[in-house]
mmCIF file as gemmi writes it, N, C-alpha and C atoms, coordinates in Angstrom:
data_model
loop_
_atom_site.group_PDB
_atom_site.id
_atom_site.type_symbol
_atom_site.label_atom_id
_atom_site.label_alt_id
_atom_site.label_comp_id
_atom_site.label_asym_id
_atom_site.label_entity_id
_atom_site.label_seq_id
_atom_site.pdbx_PDB_ins_code
_atom_site.Cartn_x
_atom_site.Cartn_y
_atom_site.Cartn_z
_atom_site.occupancy
_atom_site.B_iso_or_equiv
_atom_site.pdbx_formal_charge
_atom_site.auth_seq_id
_atom_site.auth_asym_id
_atom_site.pdbx_PDB_model_num
ATOM 1 N N . UNK Axp A 1 ? 92.052 93.679 97.148 1 0 ? 1 A 1
ATOM 2 C CA . UNK Axp A 1 ? 91.113 93.54 99.168 1 0 ? 1 A 1
ATOM 3 C C . UNK Axp A 1 ? 91.913 95.118 99.92 1 0 ? 1 A 1
ATOM 4 N N . UNK Axp A 2 ? 90.56 94.108 100.751 1 0 ? 2 A 1
ATOM 5 C CA . UNK Axp A 2 ? 90.943 95.657 101.65 1 0 ? 2 A 1
ATOM 6 C C . UNK Axp A 2 ? 91.023 94.399 102.761 1 0 ? 2 A 1
ATOM 7 N N . UNK Axp A 3 ? 91.78 95.341 103.918 1 0 ? 3 A 1
ATOM 8 C CA . UNK Axp A 3 ? 91.795 94.594 105.3 1 0 ? 3 A 1
ATOM 9 C C . UNK Axp A 3 ? 91.872 95.007 106.323 1 0 ? 3 A 1
ATOM 10 N N . UNK Axp A 4 ? 92.045 94.953 107.878 1 0 ? 4 A 1
ATOM 11 C CA . UNK Axp A 4 ? 91.568 94.65 108.6 1 0 ? 4 A 1
ATOM 12 C C . UNK Axp A 4 ? 93.399 94.982 109.666 1 0 ? 4 A 1
ATOM 13 N N . UNK Axp A 5 ? 93.772 95.684 109.456 1 0 ? 5 A 1
ATOM 14 C CA . UNK Axp A 5 ? 95.937 95.688 110.216 1 0 ? 5 A 1
ATOM 15 C C . UNK Axp A 5 ? 95.014 95.796 111.794 1 0 ? 5 A 1
ATOM 16 N N . UNK Axp A 6 ? 95.788 94.579 112.72 1 0 ? 6 A 1
ATOM 17 C CA . UNK Axp A 6 ? 96.079 94.523 114.442 1 0 ? 6 A 1
ATOM 18 C C . UNK Axp A 6 ? 98.095 94.706 114.111 1 0 ? 6 A 1
ATOM 19 N N . UNK Axp A 7 ? 97.591 94.864 116.413 1 0 ? 7 A 1
ATOM 20 C CA . UNK Axp A 7 ? 98.541 94.666 116.416 1 0 ? 7 A 1
ATOM 21 C C . UNK Axp A 7 ? 99.532 94.454 118.113 1 0 ? 7 A 1
ATOM 22 N N . UNK Axp A 8 ? 100.542 93.741 118.849 1 0 ? 8 A 1
ATOM 23 C CA . UNK Axp A 8 ? 100.246 93.807 119.83 1 0 ? 8 A 1
ATOM 24 C C . UNK Axp A 8 ? 102.382 94.201 119.952 1 0 ? 8 A 1
ATOM 25 N N . UNK Axp A 9 ? 102.46 94.253 120.949 1 0 ? 9 A 1
ATOM 26 C CA . UNK Axp A 9 ? 103.657 94.505 121.625 1 0 ? 9 A 1
ATOM 27 C C . UNK Axp A 9 ? 104.141 93.365 121.704 1 0 ? 9 A 1
ATOM 28 N N . UNK Axp A 10 ? 105.312 93.361 121.351 1 0 ? 10 A 1
ATOM 29 C CA . UNK Axp A 10 ? 106.653 91.414 121.26 1 0 ? 10 A 1
ATOM 30 C C . UNK Axp A 10 ? 107.223 92.551 122.525 1 0 ? 10 A 1
ATOM 31 N N . UNK Axp A 11 ? 108.528 92.192 122.74 1 0 ? 11 A 1
ATOM 32 C CA . UNK Axp A 11 ? 109.322 92.143 122.971 1 0 ? 11 A 1
ATOM 33 C C . UNK Axp A 11 ? 110.371 93.618 122.657 1 0 ? 11 A 1
ATOM 34 N N . UNK Axp A 12 ? 111.086 94.579 123.094 1 0 ? 12 A 1
ATOM 35 C CA . UNK Axp A 12 ? 112.309 94.681 122.259 1 0 ? 12 A 1
ATOM 36 C C . UNK Axp A 12 ? 111.256 95.957 121.843 1 0 ? 12 A 1
ATOM 37 N N . UNK Axp A 13 ? 110.035 96.661 122.367 1 0 ? 13 A 1
ATOM 38 C CA . UNK Axp A 13 ? 109.887 97.091 121.754 1 0 ? 13 A 1
ATOM 39 C C . UNK Axp A 13 ? 108.718 97.072 119.79 1 0 ? 13 A 1
ATOM 40 N N . UNK Axp A 14 ? 108.316 96.464 119.728 1 0 ? 14 A 1
ATOM 41 C CA . UNK Axp A 14 ? 109.285 95.807 118.196 1 0 ? 14 A 1
ATOM 42 C C . UNK Axp A 14 ? 107.733 95.181 118.461 1 0 ? 14 A 1
ATOM 43 N N . UNK Axp A 15 ? 106.2 95.066 117.439 1 0 ? 15 A 1
ATOM 44 C CA . UNK Axp A 15 ? 105.497 94.815 116.952 1 0 ? 15 A 1
ATOM 45 C C . UNK Axp A 15 ? 104.895 93.751 116.393 1 0 ? 15 A 1
ATOM 46 N N . UNK Axp A 16 ? 104.484 92.221 116.625 1 0 ? 16 A 1
ATOM 47 C CA . UNK Axp A 16 ? 103.397 91.499 115.646 1 0 ? 16 A 1
ATOM 48 C C . UNK Axp A 16 ? 102.084 92.729 115.307 1 0 ? 16 A 1
ATOM 49 N N . UNK Axp A 17 ? 101.751 91.802 113.591 1 0 ? 17 A 1
ATOM 50 C CA . UNK Axp A 17 ? 100.651 92.253 113.059 1 0 ? 17 A 1
ATOM 51 C C . UNK Axp A 17 ? 99.837 90.965 112.782 1 0 ? 17 A 1
ATOM 52 N N . UNK Axp A 18 ? 98.286 90.787 112.785 1 0 ? 18 A 1
ATOM 53 C CA . UNK Axp A 18 ? 97.393 90.677 112.4 1 0 ? 18 A 1
ATOM 54 C C . UNK Axp A 18 ? 96.753 91.595 110.818 1 0 ? 18 A 1
ATOM 55 N N . UNK Axp A 19 ? 96.495 90.187 110.181 1 0 ? 19 A 1
ATOM 56 C CA . UNK Axp A 19 ? 95.451 91.79 109.348 1 0 ? 19 A 1
ATOM 57 C C . UNK Axp A 19 ? 94.189 90.064 108.791 1 0 ? 19 A 1
ATOM 58 N N . UNK Axp A 20 ? 93.654 91.565 108.703 1 0 ? 20 A 1
ATOM 59 C CA . UNK Axp A 20 ? 91.965 89.739 108.803 1 0 ? 20 A 1
ATOM 60 C C . UNK Axp A 20 ? 91.35 90.613 107.644 1 0 ? 20 A 1
ATOM 61 N N . UNK Axp A 21 ? 90.563 90.104 106.253 1 0 ? 21 A 1
ATOM 62 C CA . UNK Axp A 21 ? 90.06 90.745 105.396 1 0 ? 21 A 1
ATOM 63 C C . UNK Axp A 21 ? 88.044 91.411 106.412 1 0 ? 21 A 1
ATOM 64 N N . UNK Axp A 22 ? 87.615 92.852 105.705 1 0 ? 22 A 1
ATOM 65 C CA . UNK Axp A 22 ? 87.216 93.658 106.403 1 0 ? 22 A 1
ATOM 66 C C . UNK Axp A 22 ? 86.48 93.262 106.92 1 0 ? 22 A 1
ATOM 67 N N . UNK Axp A 23 ? 85.568 92.807 106.523 1 0 ? 23 A 1
ATOM 68 C CA . UNK Axp A 23 ? 84.411 91.968 106.65 1 0 ? 23 A 1
ATOM 69 C C . UNK Axp A 23 ? 84.331 90.73 107.121 1 0 ? 23 A 1
ATOM 70 N N . UNK Axp A 24 ? 85.811 89.728 108.625 1 0 ? 24 A 1
ATOM 71 C CA . UNK Axp A 24 ? 85.487 89.212 108.707 1 0 ? 24 A 1
ATOM 72 C C . UNK Axp A 24 ? 85.732 89.615 110.166 1 0 ? 24 A 1
ATOM 73 N N . UNK Axp A 25 ? 85.485 89.337 111.756 1 0 ? 25 A 1
ATOM 74 C CA . UNK Axp A 25 ? 85.79 89.602 112.139 1 0 ? 25 A 1
ATOM 75 C C . UNK Axp A 25 ? 88.09 88.825 113.339 1 0 ? 25 A 1
ATOM 76 N N . UNK Axp A 26 ? 88.49 89.273 113.891 1 0 ? 26 A 1
ATOM 77 C CA . UNK Axp A 26 ? 89.011 88.888 115.324 1 0 ? 26 A 1
ATOM 78 C C . UNK Axp A 26 ? 89.045 86.255 114.698 1 0 ? 26 A 1
ATOM 79 N N . UNK Axp A 27 ? 89.602 85.635 113.966 1 0 ? 27 A 1
ATOM 80 C CA . UNK Axp A 27 ? 89.649 84.935 114.353 1 0 ? 27 A 1
ATOM 81 C C . UNK Axp A 27 ? 89.454 84.09 115.098 1 0 ? 27 A 1
ATOM 82 N N . UNK Axp A 28 ? 89.143 83.127 115.863 1 0 ? 28 A 1
ATOM 83 C CA . UNK Axp A 28 ? 88.503 82.653 117.34 1 0 ? 28 A 1
ATOM 84 C C . UNK Axp A 28 ? 90.089 82.32 118.283 1 0 ? 28 A 1
ATOM 85 N N . UNK Axp A 29 ? 90.804 81.949 117.887 1 0 ? 29 A 1
ATOM 86 C CA . UNK Axp A 29 ? 91.901 81.054 117.593 1 0 ? 29 A 1
ATOM 87 C C . UNK Axp A 29 ? 93.609 82.519 117.967 1 0 ? 29 A 1
ATOM 88 N N . UNK Axp A 30 ? 93.081 83.541 117.715 1 0 ? 30 A 1
ATOM 89 C CA . UNK Axp A 30 ? 93.886 84.576 118.087 1 0 ? 30 A 1
ATOM 90 C C . UNK Axp A 30 ? 92.791 85.331 118.61 1 0 ? 30 A 1
ATOM 91 N N . UNK Axp A 31 ? 92.133 85.154 119.203 1 0 ? 31 A 1
ATOM 92 C CA . UNK Axp A 31 ? 91.44 86.131 120.17 1 0 ? 31 A 1
ATOM 93 C C . UNK Axp A 31 ? 91.302 86.508 121.175 1 0 ? 31 A 1
ATOM 94 N N . UNK Axp A 32 ? 93.009 85.276 121.86 1 0 ? 32 A 1
ATOM 95 C CA . UNK Axp A 32 ? 93.424 85.318 123.551 1 0 ? 32 A 1
ATOM 96 C C . UNK Axp A 32 ? 94.323 85.829 123.003 1 0 ? 32 A 1
ATOM 97 N N . UNK Axp A 33 ? 94.703 87.024 122.635 1 0 ? 33 A 1
ATOM 98 C CA . UNK Axp A 33 ? 95.947 87.76 122.854 1 0 ? 33 A 1
ATOM 99 C C . UNK Axp A 33 ? 95.298 89.342 122.913 1 0 ? 33 A 1
ATOM 100 N N . UNK Axp A 34 ? 96.866 90.365 123.152 1 0 ? 34 A 1
ATOM 101 C CA . UNK Axp A 34 ? 95.978 91.173 122.948 1 0 ? 34 A 1
ATOM 102 C C . UNK Axp A 34 ? 96.024 92.609 121.839 1 0 ? 34 A 1
ATOM 103 N N . UNK Axp A 35 ? 95.284 92.072 120.228 1 0 ? 35 A 1
ATOM 104 C CA . UNK Axp A 35 ? 95.356 92.655 119.724 1 0 ? 35 A 1
ATOM 105 C C . UNK Axp A 35 ? 94.376 93.736 119.655 1 0 ? 35 A 1
ATOM 106 N N . UNK Axp A 36 ? 95.074 95.085 119.289 1 0 ? 36 A 1
ATOM 107 C CA . UNK Axp A 36 ? 94.668 96.69 119.13 1 0 ? 36 A 1
ATOM 108 C C . UNK Axp A 36 ? 95.055 96.519 118.314 1 0 ? 36 A 1
ATOM 109 N N . UNK Axp A 37 ? 93.409 97.9 117.493 1 0 ? 37 A 1
ATOM 110 C CA . UNK Axp A 37 ? 93.407 97.892 116.2 1 0 ? 37 A 1
ATOM 111 C C . UNK Axp A 37 ? 94.186 99.102 115.52 1 0 ? 37 A 1
ATOM 112 N N . UNK Axp A 38 ? 95.121 98.765 114.904 1 0 ? 38 A 1
ATOM 113 C CA . UNK Axp A 38 ? 96.347 99.479 113.937 1 0 ? 38 A 1
ATOM 114 C C . UNK Axp A 38 ? 96.21 100.257 112.797 1 0 ? 38 A 1
ATOM 115 N N . UNK Axp A 39 ? 95.314 99.358 111.919 1 0 ? 39 A 1
ATOM 116 C CA . UNK Axp A 39 ? 94.036 100.653 110.812 1 0 ? 39 A 1
ATOM 117 C C . UNK Axp A 39 ? 92.302 99.163 110.035 1 0 ? 39 A 1
ATOM 118 N N . UNK Axp A 40 ? 91.747 100.202 109.745 1 0 ? 40 A 1
ATOM 119 C CA . UNK Axp A 40 ? 90.676 99.729 108.813 1 0 ? 40 A 1
ATOM 120 C C . UNK Axp A 40 ? 90.484 99.688 106.942 1 0 ? 40 A 1
ATOM 121 N N . UNK Axp A 41 ? 90.106 98.775 106.311 1 0 ? 41 A 1
ATOM 122 C CA . UNK Axp A 41 ? 90.615 99.352 105.281 1 0 ? 41 A 1
ATOM 123 C C . UNK Axp A 41 ? 91.506 98.966 104.843 1 0 ? 41 A 1
ATOM 124 N N . UNK Axp A 42 ? 92.685 98.883 105.038 1 0 ? 42 A 1
ATOM 125 C CA . UNK Axp A 42 ? 93.425 98.591 104.557 1 0 ? 42 A 1
ATOM 126 C C . UNK Axp A 42 ? 93.586 98.085 102.374 1 0 ? 42 A 1
ATOM 127 N N . UNK Axp A 43 ? 93.191 99.186 101.976 1 0 ? 43 A 1
ATOM 128 C CA . UNK Axp A 43 ? 93.772 98.33 100.044 1 0 ? 43 A 1
ATOM 129 C C . UNK Axp A 43 ? 94.555 97.905 100.22 1 0 ? 43 A 1
ATOM 130 N N . UNK Axp A 44 ? 95.069 96.414 100.044 1 0 ? 44 A 1
ATOM 131 C CA . UNK Axp A 44 ? 95.858 95.901 99.489 1 0 ? 44 A 1
ATOM 132 C C . UNK Axp A 44 ? 96.063 95.823 97.679 1 0 ? 44 A 1
ATOM 133 N N . UNK Axp A 45 ? 96.542 95.049 96.773 1 0 ? 45 A 1
ATOM 134 C CA . UNK Axp A 45 ? 96.619 94.469 95.594 1 0 ? 45 A 1
ATOM 135 C C . UNK Axp A 45 ? 96.424 92.81 95.968 1 0 ? 45 A 1
ATOM 136 N N . UNK Axp A 46 ? 94.782 92.379 95.445 1 0 ? 46 A 1
ATOM 137 C CA . UNK Axp A 46 ? 94.185 91.049 94.736 1 0 ? 46 A 1
ATOM 138 C C . UNK Axp A 46 ? 95.038 90.191 94.93 1 0 ? 46 A 1
ATOM 139 N N . UNK Axp A 47 ? 96.846 90.469 94.535 1 0 ? 47 A 1
ATOM 140 C CA . UNK Axp A 47 ? 98.097 89.041 94.663 1 0 ? 47 A 1
ATOM 141 C C . UNK Axp A 47 ? 98.955 89.59 94.973 1 0 ? 47 A 1
ATOM 142 N N . UNK Axp A 48 ? 98.859 90.575 95.771 1 0 ? 48 A 1
ATOM 143 C CA . UNK Axp A 48 ? 100.385 90.974 97.131 1 0 ? 48 A 1
ATOM 144 C C . UNK Axp A 48 ? 99.732 89.727 97.123 1 0 ? 48 A 1
ATOM 145 N N . UNK Axp A 49 ? 100.734 89.879 97.738 1 0 ? 49 A 1
ATOM 146 C CA . UNK Axp A 49 ? 102.391 88.353 98.335 1 0 ? 49 A 1
ATOM 147 C C . UNK Axp A 49 ? 102.786 89.025 99.798 1 0 ? 49 A 1
ATOM 148 N N . UNK Axp A 50 ? 102.652 90.089 100.089 1 0 ? 50 A 1
ATOM 149 C CA . UNK Axp A 50 ? 103.732 90.855 101.333 1 0 ? 50 A 1
ATOM 150 C C . UNK Axp A 50 ? 103.189 92.163 101.723 1 0 ? 50 A 1
ATOM 151 N N . UNK Axp A 51 ? 103.081 92.198 103.105 1 0 ? 51 A 1
ATOM 152 C CA . UNK Axp A 51 ? 102.778 93.731 103.091 1 0 ? 51 A 1
ATOM 153 C C . UNK Axp A 51 ? 103.696 94.128 103.735 1 0 ? 51 A 1
ATOM 154 N N . UNK Axp A 52 ? 104.794 94.391 103.406 1 0 ? 52 A 1
ATOM 155 C CA . UNK Axp A 52 ? 106.271 95.781 103.505 1 0 ? 52 A 1
ATOM 156 C C . UNK Axp A 52 ? 105.393 96.16 104.915 1 0 ? 52 A 1
ATOM 157 N N . UNK Axp A 53 ? 105.018 97.422 104.827 1 0 ? 53 A 1
ATOM 158 C CA . UNK Axp A 53 ? 105.489 98.304 106.892 1 0 ? 53 A 1
ATOM 159 C C . UNK Axp A 53 ? 104.663 97.236 107.673 1 0 ? 53 A 1
ATOM 160 N N . UNK Axp A 54 ? 104.314 95.627 107.366 1 0 ? 54 A 1
ATOM 161 C CA . UNK Axp A 54 ? 103.495 95.021 108.472 1 0 ? 54 A 1
ATOM 162 C C . UNK Axp A 54 ? 104.623 93.861 108.848 1 0 ? 54 A 1
ATOM 163 N N . UNK Axp A 55 ? 105.628 93.98 107.732 1 0 ? 55 A 1
ATOM 164 C CA . UNK Axp A 55 ? 106.113 92.372 107.268 1 0 ? 55 A 1
ATOM 165 C C . UNK Axp A 55 ? 105.31 91.85 107.255 1 0 ? 55 A 1
ATOM 166 N N . UNK Axp A 56 ? 104.63 90.901 106.586 1 0 ? 56 A 1
ATOM 167 C CA . UNK Axp A 56 ? 103.54 90.17 106.741 1 0 ? 56 A 1
ATOM 168 C C . UNK Axp A 56 ? 104.27 89.551 105.446 1 0 ? 56 A 1
ATOM 169 N N . UNK Axp A 57 ? 104.942 88.297 105.684 1 0 ? 57 A 1
ATOM 170 C CA . UNK Axp A 57 ? 104.889 87.567 104.226 1 0 ? 57 A 1
ATOM 171 C C . UNK Axp A 57 ? 103.824 86.554 103.553 1 0 ? 57 A 1
ATOM 172 N N . UNK Axp A 58 ? 103.403 86.01 102.533 1 0 ? 58 A 1
ATOM 173 C CA . UNK Axp A 58 ? 103.011 85.212 102.122 1 0 ? 58 A 1
ATOM 174 C C . UNK Axp A 58 ? 101.395 85.119 102.491 1 0 ? 58 A 1
ATOM 175 N N . UNK Axp A 59 ? 100.849 86.494 101.607 1 0 ? 59 A 1
ATOM 176 C CA . UNK Axp A 59 ? 99.498 86.878 102.999 1 0 ? 59 A 1
ATOM 177 C C . UNK Axp A 59 ? 98.572 86.531 101.911 1 0 ? 59 A 1
ATOM 178 N N . UNK Axp A 60 ? 98.801 86.124 100.484 1 0 ? 60 A 1
ATOM 179 C CA . UNK Axp A 60 ? 97.443 85.794 100.181 1 0 ? 60 A 1
ATOM 180 C C . UNK Axp A 60 ? 97.166 83.291 100.405 1 0 ? 60 A 1
ATOM 181 N N . UNK Axp A 61 ? 98.625 82.995 100.633 1 0 ? 61 A 1
ATOM 182 C CA . UNK Axp A 61 ? 98.691 81.734 101.191 1 0 ? 61 A 1
ATOM 183 C C . UNK Axp A 61 ? 98.498 81.746 102.449 1 0 ? 61 A 1
ATOM 184 N N . UNK Axp A 62 ? 98.594 82.333 103.264 1 0 ? 62 A 1
ATOM 185 C CA . UNK Axp A 62 ? 97.658 82.701 105.038 1 0 ? 62 A 1
ATOM 186 C C . UNK Axp A 62 ? 96.746 82.356 104.665 1 0 ? 62 A 1
ATOM 187 N N . UNK Axp A 63 ? 96.323 83.976 104.415 1 0 ? 63 A 1
ATOM 188 C CA . UNK Axp A 63 ? 94.628 84.368 103.744 1 0 ? 63 A 1
ATOM 189 C C . UNK Axp A 63 ? 94.43 82.654 103.678 1 0 ? 63 A 1
ATOM 190 N N . UNK Axp A 64 ? 94.314 81.642 102.076 1 0 ? 64 A 1
ATOM 191 C CA . UNK Axp A 64 ? 93.572 80.636 101.984 1 0 ? 64 A 1
ATOM 192 C C . UNK Axp A 64 ? 93.186 79.666 102.965 1 0 ? 64 A 1
ATOM 193 N N . UNK Axp A 65 ? 95.03 79.611 103.788 1 0 ? 65 A 1
ATOM 194 C CA . UNK Axp A 65 ? 95.19 78.155 104.833 1 0 ? 65 A 1
ATOM 195 C C . UNK Axp A 65 ? 93.592 79.481 105.787 1 0 ? 65 A 1
ATOM 196 N N . UNK Axp A 66 ? 93.89 80.515 106.152 1 0 ? 66 A 1
ATOM 197 C CA . UNK Axp A 66 ? 94.034 80.184 107.864 1 0 ? 66 A 1
ATOM 198 C C . UNK Axp A 66 ? 92.697 81.507 107.698 1 0 ? 66 A 1
ATOM 199 N N . UNK Axp A 67 ? 92.955 82.517 106.819 1 0 ? 67 A 1
ATOM 200 C CA . UNK Axp A 67 ? 91.341 83.161 106.903 1 0 ? 67 A 1
ATOM 201 C C . UNK Axp A 67 ? 91.817 84.571 107.113 1 0 ? 67 A 1
ATOM 202 N N . UNK Axp A 68 ? 93.041 83.777 107.478 1 0 ? 68 A 1
ATOM 203 C CA . UNK Axp A 68 ? 93.745 85.399 108.398 1 0 ? 68 A 1
ATOM 204 C C . UNK Axp A 68 ? 96.058 85.383 108.132 1 0 ? 68 A 1
ATOM 205 N N . UNK Axp A 69 ? 96.088 86.504 107.845 1 0 ? 69 A 1
ATOM 206 C CA . UNK Axp A 69 ? 98.268 86.655 107.77 1 0 ? 69 A 1
ATOM 207 C C . UNK Axp A 69 ? 98.892 86.937 109.111 1 0 ? 69 A 1
ATOM 208 N N . UNK Axp A 70 ? 99.368 86.58 109.385 1 0 ? 70 A 1
ATOM 209 C CA . UNK Axp A 70 ? 100.056 87.527 110.835 1 0 ? 70 A 1
ATOM 210 C C . UNK Axp A 70 ? 101.599 87.54 110.243 1 0 ? 70 A 1
ATOM 211 N N . UNK Axp A 71 ? 102.144 88.786 111.215 1 0 ? 71 A 1
ATOM 212 C CA . UNK Axp A 71 ? 103.71 88.886 110.72 1 0 ? 71 A 1
ATOM 213 C C . UNK Axp A 71 ? 104.587 87.597 111.116 1 0 ? 71 A 1
ATOM 214 N N . UNK Axp A 72 ? 105.862 87.634 110.849 1 0 ? 72 A 1
ATOM 215 C CA . UNK Axp A 72 ? 106.156 85.917 110.298 1 0 ? 72 A 1
ATOM 216 C C . UNK Axp A 72 ? 107.037 86.651 111.982 1 0 ? 72 A 1
ATOM 217 N N . UNK Axp A 73 ? 107.806 85.022 111.902 1 0 ? 73 A 1
ATOM 218 C CA . UNK Axp A 73 ? 108.203 85.203 113.676 1 0 ? 73 A 1
ATOM 219 C C . UNK Axp A 73 ? 109.549 85.126 113.215 1 0 ? 73 A 1
ATOM 220 N N . UNK Axp A 74 ? 109.862 85.148 112.029 1 0 ? 74 A 1
ATOM 221 C CA . UNK Axp A 74 ? 111.268 86.051 112.023 1 0 ? 74 A 1
ATOM 222 C C . UNK Axp A 74 ? 112.029 87.002 111.64 1 0 ? 74 A 1
ATOM 223 N N . UNK Axp A 75 ? 110.78 87.895 111.942 1 0 ? 75 A 1
ATOM 224 C CA . UNK Axp A 75 ? 111.345 89.025 112.135 1 0 ? 75 A 1
ATOM 225 C C . UNK Axp A 75 ? 111.884 90.575 112.659 1 0 ? 75 A 1
């Protein structure tokens, strides 16, 4: 699958990341945050459960449930 990755600045110079299937826009509930494009059309295995570079866990579960996936709040 191909995902667009967005980022937003957090405290201490860290970032949170949002992964959205490349054919979709950022979901409405996430558009009120200052997301910036990090990468477009990132190729990820269809059965991937984690995107290591962006600290995103439960990838397919989040995509199925919400239509997007975000960095764990525990990162």
